[in-house]
Short mmCIF file of C-alpha atoms and ligand atoms in Angstrom, two decimals:
data_model
loop_
_atom_site.label_atom_id
_atom_site.label_comp_id
_atom_site.label_asym_id
_atom_site.label_seq_id
_atom_site.Cartn_x
_atom_site.Cartn_y
_atom_site.Cartn_z
CA MET A 1 28.30 102.38 83.17
CA GLY A 2 25.05 103.77 81.83
CA PHE A 3 23.70 107.21 82.58
CA ASN A 4 21.21 105.89 85.13
CA GLU A 5 23.85 104.03 87.10
CA ILE A 6 26.04 107.04 87.77
CA PRO A 7 25.15 108.27 91.30
CA VAL A 8 26.28 111.83 90.62
CA LEU A 9 23.93 112.11 87.63
CA ASN A 10 20.87 110.89 89.52
CA GLY A 11 18.58 111.83 92.39
CA GLY A 12 19.58 115.17 93.86
CA PHE A 13 22.56 115.30 91.50
CA ALA A 14 20.71 114.99 88.18
CA PRO A 15 21.10 118.00 85.89
CA ILE A 16 18.12 120.22 85.08
CA ASP A 17 17.35 121.87 81.76
CA HIS A 18 15.32 124.94 82.66
CA GLU A 19 16.41 128.46 83.49
CA LEU A 20 13.79 130.11 85.69
CA THR A 21 13.13 133.40 87.44
CA LEU A 22 10.35 133.11 90.01
CA ASP A 23 9.06 134.71 93.18
CA LEU A 24 9.02 132.16 95.98
CA THR A 25 5.73 131.75 97.81
CA ASP A 26 5.79 128.30 99.44
CA ILE A 27 7.29 129.39 102.76
CA GLU A 28 7.42 127.55 106.11
CA GLY A 29 8.17 130.00 108.91
CA GLU A 30 8.97 133.57 108.07
CA ILE A 31 11.69 135.03 105.90
CA PRO A 32 13.61 137.40 108.20
CA LYS A 33 12.90 141.02 107.33
CA ASP A 34 16.47 142.01 108.17
CA LEU A 35 17.94 139.73 105.50
CA THR A 36 18.82 141.78 102.41
CA GLY A 37 21.02 140.56 99.61
CA MET A 38 21.59 137.55 97.41
CA TYR A 39 22.69 134.01 97.97
CA VAL A 40 24.38 132.49 94.93
CA ARG A 41 25.61 128.95 94.51
CA ASN A 42 27.64 127.43 91.71
CA GLY A 43 27.61 123.77 90.74
CA PRO A 44 27.79 121.26 87.92
CA ASN A 45 24.85 120.93 85.55
CA ARG A 46 25.76 119.02 82.41
CA ARG A 47 24.12 120.49 79.31
CA PHE A 48 25.10 117.74 76.84
CA GLU A 49 25.58 114.10 77.62
CA ALA A 50 29.14 113.11 76.76
CA PRO A 51 30.42 109.61 76.11
CA GLY A 52 32.69 108.08 78.69
CA ARG A 53 32.73 108.09 82.44
CA TYR A 54 31.25 110.94 84.38
CA HIS A 55 32.68 112.58 87.50
CA TRP A 56 30.66 114.93 89.70
CA PHE A 57 33.14 117.71 88.94
CA ASP A 58 32.47 117.55 85.16
CA GLY A 59 29.15 119.35 84.67
CA ASP A 60 28.79 122.82 83.17
CA GLY A 61 28.64 125.60 85.74
CA MET A 62 25.18 126.81 86.69
CA LEU A 63 24.44 129.62 89.10
CA HIS A 64 21.40 129.39 91.35
CA ALA A 65 20.52 132.58 93.19
CA VAL A 66 17.97 133.52 95.81
CA ARG A 67 17.48 137.25 96.33
CA PHE A 68 16.06 138.47 99.63
CA ALA A 69 14.48 141.83 100.49
CA ASN A 70 11.66 142.94 102.79
CA GLY A 71 10.80 139.42 103.86
CA LYS A 72 10.39 138.20 100.27
CA ALA A 73 12.51 135.93 98.10
CA GLN A 74 13.06 135.34 94.40
CA TYR A 75 14.83 132.37 92.77
CA GLN A 76 16.80 132.41 89.53
CA ASN A 77 19.13 129.98 87.80
CA ARG A 78 21.32 130.29 84.74
CA TRP A 79 24.17 128.46 83.12
CA VAL A 80 27.53 130.19 83.10
CA MET A 81 27.99 130.74 79.37
CA THR A 82 31.58 129.66 79.15
CA ASP A 83 33.40 129.60 75.83
CA SER A 84 33.32 125.81 75.95
CA LEU A 85 29.57 125.64 76.57
CA GLN A 86 28.96 128.09 73.75
CA GLU A 87 31.04 125.92 71.42
CA GLU A 88 28.98 122.91 72.41
CA LEU A 89 25.72 124.80 71.94
CA SER A 90 26.85 125.78 68.45
CA ALA A 91 27.78 122.19 67.69
CA GLY A 92 24.65 120.83 69.37
CA THR A 93 26.67 118.15 71.10
CA ALA A 94 29.32 117.51 73.74
CA LEU A 95 32.84 118.30 72.55
CA TRP A 96 34.73 117.38 75.71
CA GLN A 97 34.67 114.34 77.97
CA GLY A 98 35.16 114.47 81.70
CA ILE A 99 38.19 114.33 83.96
CA LYS A 100 38.08 110.52 84.08
CA ASP A 101 38.58 110.38 80.33
CA PRO A 102 41.51 111.44 78.15
CA PRO A 103 41.96 115.19 77.61
CA ARG A 104 41.49 116.59 74.11
CA LYS A 105 44.74 116.44 72.19
CA ASP A 106 43.48 118.83 69.51
CA ARG A 107 42.88 121.60 72.03
CA PRO A 108 46.12 122.50 73.79
CA ASP A 109 44.39 125.73 74.92
CA MET A 110 41.68 123.76 76.74
CA PRO A 111 42.42 119.99 76.90
CA ILE A 112 39.94 119.71 79.78
CA LYS A 113 36.78 121.78 79.63
CA ASN A 114 36.77 124.88 81.82
CA THR A 115 33.24 124.48 83.13
CA SER A 116 33.58 127.36 85.61
CA ASN A 117 31.41 125.26 87.93
CA THR A 118 33.23 125.42 91.25
CA ASP A 119 33.21 128.74 93.01
CA VAL A 120 31.46 132.11 92.88
CA LYS A 121 32.36 135.43 94.48
CA TYR A 122 31.38 139.07 94.11
CA TYR A 123 34.11 141.25 92.62
CA ALA A 124 34.14 144.62 90.88
CA GLY A 125 30.38 144.82 90.58
CA HIS A 126 29.92 141.33 89.13
CA LEU A 127 29.59 137.77 90.22
CA VAL A 128 32.73 135.90 89.19
CA SER A 129 32.66 132.15 88.66
CA MET A 130 35.78 130.05 88.84
CA TRP A 131 36.93 126.51 88.18
CA TYR A 132 38.98 124.33 90.53
CA LEU A 133 41.49 123.27 87.87
CA GLY A 134 42.07 126.89 86.89
CA GLY A 135 41.16 128.80 83.77
CA SER A 136 39.50 132.00 82.69
CA VAL A 137 37.26 133.56 85.31
CA TYR A 138 33.75 134.41 84.09
CA GLN A 139 31.80 137.52 84.94
CA CYS A 140 28.04 137.36 85.44
CA ARG A 141 25.59 140.15 86.16
CA PRO A 142 24.21 140.08 89.68
CA ASP A 143 20.82 141.42 88.59
CA ASP A 144 19.96 138.64 86.10
CA LEU A 145 22.83 136.11 86.28
CA SER A 146 23.57 136.56 82.58
CA THR A 147 27.18 135.95 81.58
CA VAL A 148 29.13 139.00 80.49
CA GLY A 149 32.13 136.93 79.41
CA ARG A 150 35.65 136.34 80.60
CA LEU A 151 36.83 138.65 83.34
CA PRO A 152 38.96 141.29 81.58
CA VAL A 153 42.51 140.92 82.81
CA ASP A 154 45.95 142.41 82.38
CA PRO A 155 47.74 141.00 79.28
CA ARG A 156 50.12 139.13 81.60
CA LEU A 157 47.20 137.07 82.89
CA VAL A 158 45.45 136.18 79.65
CA ASP A 159 46.64 132.56 79.59
CA LEU A 160 46.91 132.21 83.34
CA PRO A 161 44.69 129.46 84.79
CA ILE A 162 43.21 131.34 87.74
CA SER A 163 41.99 128.89 90.36
CA ALA A 164 38.74 128.65 92.25
CA HIS A 165 39.16 129.92 95.82
CA SER A 166 40.99 132.96 94.66
CA ARG A 167 39.75 135.41 97.26
CA VAL A 168 38.00 138.73 97.44
CA ASP A 169 38.82 141.06 100.32
CA GLU A 170 35.49 142.78 100.73
CA ARG A 171 37.01 145.58 102.84
CA THR A 172 39.34 146.67 100.02
CA GLY A 173 37.52 145.15 97.05
CA GLU A 174 40.74 143.44 95.94
CA PHE A 175 40.81 140.10 94.12
CA LEU A 176 43.70 137.96 95.35
CA PHE A 177 44.36 135.02 93.09
CA PHE A 178 46.53 132.00 92.66
CA ALA A 179 47.10 129.93 89.56
CA TYR A 180 48.84 126.59 89.36
CA GLY A 181 50.03 124.51 86.47
CA LYS A 182 52.18 121.68 85.23
CA GLU A 183 55.13 123.78 84.12
CA ALA A 184 57.69 125.72 86.12
CA PRO A 185 57.38 127.83 88.19
CA TYR A 186 54.13 125.81 88.83
CA MET A 187 52.31 128.64 90.60
CA HIS A 188 51.63 132.36 90.31
CA TYR A 189 50.10 134.75 92.79
CA GLY A 190 48.70 138.20 92.25
CA VAL A 191 46.33 140.93 93.34
CA MET A 192 43.92 143.01 91.27
CA ASP A 193 42.47 146.12 92.80
CA ARG A 194 38.75 146.72 92.94
CA LEU A 195 38.78 148.30 89.49
CA GLY A 196 40.52 145.34 87.88
CA GLN A 197 44.03 146.77 87.73
CA LEU A 198 46.79 144.26 88.34
CA LYS A 199 48.79 145.61 91.28
CA THR A 200 50.90 142.64 92.26
CA PHE A 201 51.94 139.59 90.25
CA MET A 202 54.68 137.08 90.92
CA PRO A 203 55.87 133.60 90.11
CA VAL A 204 55.83 131.18 93.04
CA GLN A 205 58.52 128.59 92.44
CA LEU A 206 57.40 125.14 93.62
CA PRO A 207 59.46 121.93 93.51
CA GLY A 208 57.08 120.49 90.90
CA PRO A 209 53.44 120.45 89.75
CA ARG A 210 51.01 120.58 92.66
CA LEU A 211 47.26 120.56 93.24
CA PRO A 212 46.48 123.29 95.74
CA HIS A 213 42.77 123.91 96.19
CA ASP A 214 42.61 127.03 98.35
CA MET A 215 44.60 129.93 99.76
CA ALA A 216 44.17 132.25 102.74
CA ILE A 217 44.54 135.96 103.32
CA THR A 218 45.09 138.35 106.20
CA PRO A 219 45.28 142.14 105.79
CA ASN A 220 49.06 141.96 105.36
CA TYR A 221 49.81 138.43 104.21
CA THR A 222 48.71 135.76 101.78
CA ILE A 223 49.16 132.06 102.55
CA LEU A 224 49.75 129.72 99.59
CA HIS A 225 49.56 125.92 99.73
CA ASP A 226 52.05 123.27 98.58
CA LEU A 227 50.69 119.94 99.79
CA PRO A 228 52.23 116.49 99.32
CA LEU A 229 49.30 114.93 97.52
CA PHE A 230 50.06 115.33 93.85
CA TYR A 231 51.02 113.32 90.80
CA ASP A 232 52.96 110.10 90.80
CA MET A 233 55.91 111.59 88.97
CA ASP A 234 56.80 108.35 87.12
CA ALA A 235 53.28 108.16 85.73
CA PHE A 236 53.34 111.92 85.07
CA ALA A 237 56.50 111.53 82.96
CA ALA A 238 54.59 108.93 80.94
CA GLY A 239 51.73 111.37 80.45
CA ARG A 240 49.34 109.92 83.04
CA HIS A 241 47.80 111.83 85.93
CA LYS A 242 47.82 109.35 88.78
CA LEU A 243 47.59 110.88 92.23
CA LYS A 244 50.02 109.87 94.93
CA PHE A 245 50.33 110.83 98.57
CA HIS A 246 54.01 111.61 99.13
CA HIS A 247 53.89 110.90 102.85
CA THR A 248 57.58 111.57 103.42
CA LEU A 249 57.22 115.17 102.22
CA PRO A 250 55.95 117.93 104.52
CA SER A 251 53.01 120.16 103.79
CA ARG A 252 54.37 123.62 102.96
CA PHE A 253 52.66 126.95 103.37
CA GLY A 254 54.09 130.02 101.67
CA VAL A 255 53.51 133.23 103.61
CA VAL A 256 54.04 136.32 101.47
CA PRO A 257 53.22 139.99 102.08
CA ARG A 258 50.03 140.78 100.15
CA HIS A 259 51.86 143.14 97.83
CA GLY A 260 55.26 141.54 98.29
CA THR A 261 57.89 140.16 95.95
CA PRO A 262 58.94 136.55 95.24
CA ASP A 263 62.01 136.82 97.49
CA GLN A 264 59.72 137.62 100.43
CA ILE A 265 57.87 134.28 100.30
CA ARG A 266 58.61 132.31 103.46
CA TRP A 267 57.82 128.62 103.46
CA PHE A 268 56.58 126.97 106.66
CA GLU A 269 56.63 123.20 106.96
CA ALA A 270 53.87 121.18 108.62
CA ASN A 271 52.72 117.59 108.89
CA PRO A 272 51.91 115.99 105.54
CA THR A 273 48.25 116.29 104.69
CA TYR A 274 45.84 117.34 102.00
CA MET A 275 43.09 119.88 102.36
CA TYR A 276 40.55 121.59 100.23
CA HIS A 277 39.22 124.49 102.26
CA VAL A 278 40.45 127.19 104.55
CA SER A 279 38.05 128.55 107.16
CA ASN A 280 39.98 131.72 107.98
CA ALA A 281 43.42 133.15 108.71
CA TRP A 282 44.56 136.07 110.82
CA GLU A 283 47.58 137.72 112.41
CA GLU A 284 48.21 137.36 116.14
CA ASP A 285 50.84 138.96 118.32
CA GLY A 286 52.24 136.07 120.29
CA GLN A 287 55.06 136.25 122.83
CA GLY A 288 57.36 134.83 120.23
CA GLY A 289 56.47 137.41 117.59
CA THR A 290 53.75 137.68 114.99
CA GLU A 291 51.98 134.47 114.19
CA ILE A 292 49.84 133.80 111.17
CA VAL A 293 47.00 131.53 112.23
CA MET A 294 45.11 129.50 109.65
CA THR A 295 42.14 127.22 110.26
CA GLY A 296 40.72 124.70 107.82
CA THR A 297 39.38 121.24 107.24
CA PRO A 298 42.10 118.82 106.09
CA PHE A 299 41.44 115.14 105.49
CA ARG A 300 41.61 112.79 108.41
CA LEU A 301 44.22 110.47 106.91
CA PRO A 302 43.19 106.84 106.50
CA THR A 303 45.30 104.43 108.53
CA ASP A 304 46.06 100.75 108.17
CA MET A 305 45.70 98.02 110.81
CA ARG A 306 48.90 99.20 112.51
CA GLY A 307 47.79 102.81 112.64
CA LYS A 308 50.12 103.93 109.86
CA VAL A 309 48.89 106.24 107.16
CA ASP A 310 47.47 104.18 104.33
CA VAL A 311 49.25 105.96 101.50
CA GLU A 312 47.67 103.76 98.83
CA ARG A 313 44.12 104.32 99.97
CA PHE A 314 44.28 108.08 100.47
CA PRO A 315 44.43 109.13 96.78
CA LYS A 316 41.62 106.66 96.03
CA MET A 317 39.47 108.32 98.69
CA LEU A 318 39.81 111.62 96.90
CA ALA A 319 39.06 110.13 93.52
CA ASN A 320 35.94 108.40 94.90
CA LEU A 321 34.73 111.47 96.84
CA GLU A 322 34.98 109.56 100.10
CA HIS A 323 34.93 112.30 102.65
CA ASP A 324 36.56 112.18 106.05
CA PHE A 325 37.66 115.54 107.37
CA MET A 326 38.58 117.27 110.60
CA PHE A 327 38.85 120.84 111.78
CA TYR A 328 42.45 121.99 112.25
CA GLU A 329 44.68 124.94 113.09
CA TRP A 330 48.17 125.92 111.93
CA ARG A 331 50.31 128.71 113.43
CA PHE A 332 53.21 130.09 111.44
CA ASN A 333 55.61 132.12 113.58
CA LEU A 334 57.18 134.86 111.50
CA ARG A 335 60.06 135.36 113.92
CA THR A 336 61.13 131.75 114.44
CA GLY A 337 59.96 130.26 111.15
CA GLN A 338 58.35 127.45 113.14
CA THR A 339 54.91 125.93 112.65
CA LYS A 340 52.65 124.80 115.45
CA GLU A 341 49.59 122.80 114.54
CA ARG A 342 46.71 121.18 116.36
CA VAL A 343 43.55 119.27 115.76
CA ILE A 344 40.58 121.41 116.76
CA ASP A 345 38.08 118.62 116.27
CA ASP A 346 38.51 115.17 114.76
CA ILE A 347 35.24 113.73 116.02
CA ILE A 348 32.86 115.48 113.69
CA ASN A 349 33.37 115.00 109.98
CA GLN A 350 33.07 118.56 108.67
CA GLU A 351 33.98 120.54 105.57
CA PHE A 352 32.92 123.59 103.53
CA PRO A 353 33.68 126.03 106.37
CA VAL A 354 32.24 129.54 106.21
CA ILE A 355 32.75 132.62 108.35
CA ASN A 356 31.32 136.11 108.53
CA SER A 357 33.14 137.21 105.38
CA TRP A 358 33.65 140.79 106.58
CA MET A 359 35.93 139.16 109.18
CA GLN A 360 38.07 137.35 106.61
CA GLY A 361 41.68 137.94 107.66
CA TYR A 362 40.74 138.93 111.21
CA LYS A 363 40.47 136.68 114.23
CA THR A 364 37.12 134.94 114.20
CA ARG A 365 35.40 133.04 116.93
CA TYR A 366 32.96 131.10 114.77
CA SER A 367 33.12 128.82 111.80
CA TRP A 368 30.02 127.21 110.33
CA ASN A 369 30.92 123.97 108.66
CA VAL A 370 28.95 121.38 106.73
CA LEU A 371 28.56 117.97 108.37
CA MET A 372 29.70 115.29 105.96
CA GLY A 373 28.15 111.87 105.87
CA ARG A 374 30.76 109.23 106.63
CA SER A 375 29.48 106.93 103.96
CA ASN A 376 31.31 104.09 102.33
CA ARG A 377 29.29 104.58 99.20
CA ALA A 378 31.79 105.97 96.78
CA GLU A 379 30.81 108.96 94.66
CA ASP A 380 27.73 109.73 96.70
CA PRO A 381 28.82 112.63 98.87
CA ARG A 382 26.15 113.56 101.38
CA PHE A 383 26.24 116.94 103.15
CA CYS A 384 24.07 115.88 106.05
CA GLY A 385 23.88 118.96 108.27
CA ILE A 386 25.48 122.06 109.71
CA ALA A 387 28.00 122.52 112.55
CA ARG A 388 28.63 125.75 114.41
CA TYR A 389 32.11 125.75 115.84
CA ASP A 390 32.98 128.16 118.65
CA LEU A 391 36.77 128.47 118.81
CA GLN A 392 36.68 130.47 122.03
CA GLN A 393 34.76 127.80 123.91
CA ASP A 394 36.25 124.97 121.82
CA SER A 395 32.76 123.64 121.45
CA CYS A 396 30.43 122.78 118.69
CA THR A 397 26.71 122.48 118.12
CA THR A 398 25.27 120.63 115.17
CA TYR A 399 22.09 120.06 113.27
CA HIS A 400 21.18 117.19 111.04
CA ALA A 401 17.86 115.80 110.00
CA GLY A 402 18.30 112.19 109.08
CA VAL A 403 19.59 110.47 106.01
CA HIS A 404 17.17 112.00 103.52
CA LYS A 405 18.14 115.66 103.84
CA TRP A 406 21.08 116.82 101.77
CA PHE A 407 22.36 120.26 102.76
CA SER A 408 24.92 122.48 101.06
CA GLU A 409 27.57 125.03 101.87
CA ALA A 410 25.60 127.71 103.67
CA PRO A 411 27.31 131.10 103.60
CA PHE A 412 26.90 133.45 106.52
CA ALA A 413 24.47 136.25 105.71
CA PRO A 414 24.80 139.15 108.14
CA LYS A 415 21.61 140.80 109.37
CA ASP A 416 21.09 144.36 108.20
CA ASN A 417 23.05 146.55 110.65
CA TRP A 418 24.74 143.57 112.27
CA GLN A 419 26.95 144.11 115.31
CA ALA A 420 28.32 140.82 116.61
CA GLU A 421 30.31 138.41 114.45
CA ASP A 422 27.51 135.84 114.44
CA ASP A 423 24.66 138.30 114.06
CA GLY A 424 23.03 136.81 111.02
CA TYR A 425 21.84 133.73 109.17
CA LEU A 426 23.13 130.81 107.20
CA VAL A 427 21.47 130.48 103.83
CA GLY A 428 21.72 127.31 101.79
CA PHE A 429 19.89 124.77 99.66
CA MET A 430 18.55 121.48 100.91
CA TRP A 431 17.43 118.49 98.85
CA ASP A 432 14.87 116.22 100.48
CA ASP A 433 15.00 112.90 98.69
CA LEU A 434 11.85 111.60 100.42
CA SER A 435 9.61 114.33 99.06
CA GLN A 436 11.87 114.80 96.01
CA SER A 437 11.95 118.54 96.56
CA SER A 438 14.51 121.30 96.92
CA TRP A 439 14.37 123.96 99.60
CA VAL A 440 16.13 127.10 100.68
CA THR A 441 16.98 126.80 104.35
CA ILE A 442 17.66 129.77 106.62
CA PHE A 443 19.34 129.05 109.95
CA ASP A 444 19.84 131.48 112.80
CA ALA A 445 23.65 131.61 112.94
CA HIS A 446 23.52 131.88 116.77
CA ASP A 447 21.71 128.61 117.07
CA VAL A 448 21.93 126.06 114.29
CA ALA A 449 20.83 123.19 116.55
CA GLN A 450 17.19 124.28 116.45
CA GLY A 451 17.15 123.68 112.71
CA PRO A 452 16.16 126.13 110.02
CA VAL A 453 14.04 129.08 111.17
CA CYS A 454 12.58 129.26 107.69
CA ARG A 455 12.28 126.84 104.80
CA ILE A 456 11.22 127.86 101.31
CA ARG A 457 10.17 125.26 98.80
CA LEU A 458 11.67 125.72 95.36
CA PRO A 459 9.74 125.25 92.14
CA GLN A 460 12.41 123.03 90.66
CA ARG A 461 15.12 120.78 91.97
CA VAL A 462 18.49 122.44 92.52
CA PRO A 463 21.14 119.83 91.78
CA ASN A 464 23.62 119.32 94.59
CA GLY A 465 26.59 121.57 93.99
CA PHE A 466 29.69 123.23 95.27
CA HIS A 467 30.47 126.72 96.52
CA ALA A 468 28.19 129.56 97.39
CA THR A 469 28.49 133.14 98.45
CA TRP A 470 26.35 135.74 100.13
CA VAL A 471 26.37 139.26 98.70
CA SER A 472 24.69 141.71 101.02
CA GLY A 473 22.48 144.47 99.67
CA GLU A 474 25.04 146.88 101.05
CA ARG A 475 27.83 145.32 98.95
CA LEU A 476 25.65 145.23 95.85
CA ALA A 477 24.99 148.94 96.30
CA ARG A 478 28.68 149.66 96.97
CA GLY A 479 29.78 147.68 93.93
CA TYR A 480 32.59 145.70 95.61
FE1 FE2 B 1 36.45 124.07 96.86
#
């Protein structure tokens, strides 16, 4: 397949080759004056064309930021200068192929390139970028997006593949991480304090290699994922990485005190599924004892003509980026050890949930999720709008604007001096393939259905990407 035939290297996905810093002036509506801070989004942006097949997840990480203050906005983008990208820049050519091609045998330290392209958070005074397959975390300066280098870590963590969706507790400044791998114990969990000191670190023994994508935290507990979509173990033994949905195995969620010990991990079983993203988790005092509640957006499992889960098709859906998700809740009862689970909404196809991040770990009423296009076009994932879910009312309002607008994960940006949980905005990028232009969109988080209250045209296209974060001016000043 030639370069021009690969959907995720074309249109709104095509990589760009300029790093810019520009004040934004092409504004429709008004930038809210009570919006102070920076929106940062990570995503793939291939620097060198590599031979072989390309997957959307392969490109080198690039941060795109929009800084807001006093009703004005500035845009900036920069590559994350990973070790691998620097090696390629020195060589002047690609040195790794993508995840669809064989890993490098001559590089046991990095058989697959750590592109650091997946996730970005604010920790210990820096932006930290992370990769979904796990590797070194990279530190970038919030003021100019330049890469400082690998996040300095305790010697015990030097070779630990820290995963994207490790979490920052912005109330304590702690970095809570998980790392998974192909060798026993298959997972580790730990906590660094806001100065970078490793306070808690433990092995998490799993039955075999797994592919968890996210974790969840409450003030007192961390929830780790062991889901039954992982390697076909016969193929794995032969050195191949074929995914299989092990539909006879339960999903398992490990609940462990934040600063606990391995013997305190309690595993809760639930219906077999696979999920990428958690919306939130919190502790509730139920009549039957403390419950840990977790919400998220697991796949809606494909079924065959008889309504049975199509176990063959499911792994192919993931590989082809065919997206069909629902909104879901799990309750883990610490007294009984039982799990209760329910579908919150299986009508609207929604993913990339965000909350008011100050409320992470505490009961939240709202989750703002991205509407996913239910397209049969493989490898052409379209984020077609925004949903505002109200868990108290069990209701949802949505916004989409036709097939030509491609939205993105839109983190919640609290207003200056916010009071209520939803007192703020949703800030994201939007690609309009009719006008071939990229925009920053600002939604009123109370009312997404009216569409963006402000749109800002960007001077260059921002390739469609992955995770974003909002760092308020207050957090930037505080340093964690
Ligand atoms: Fe993710």
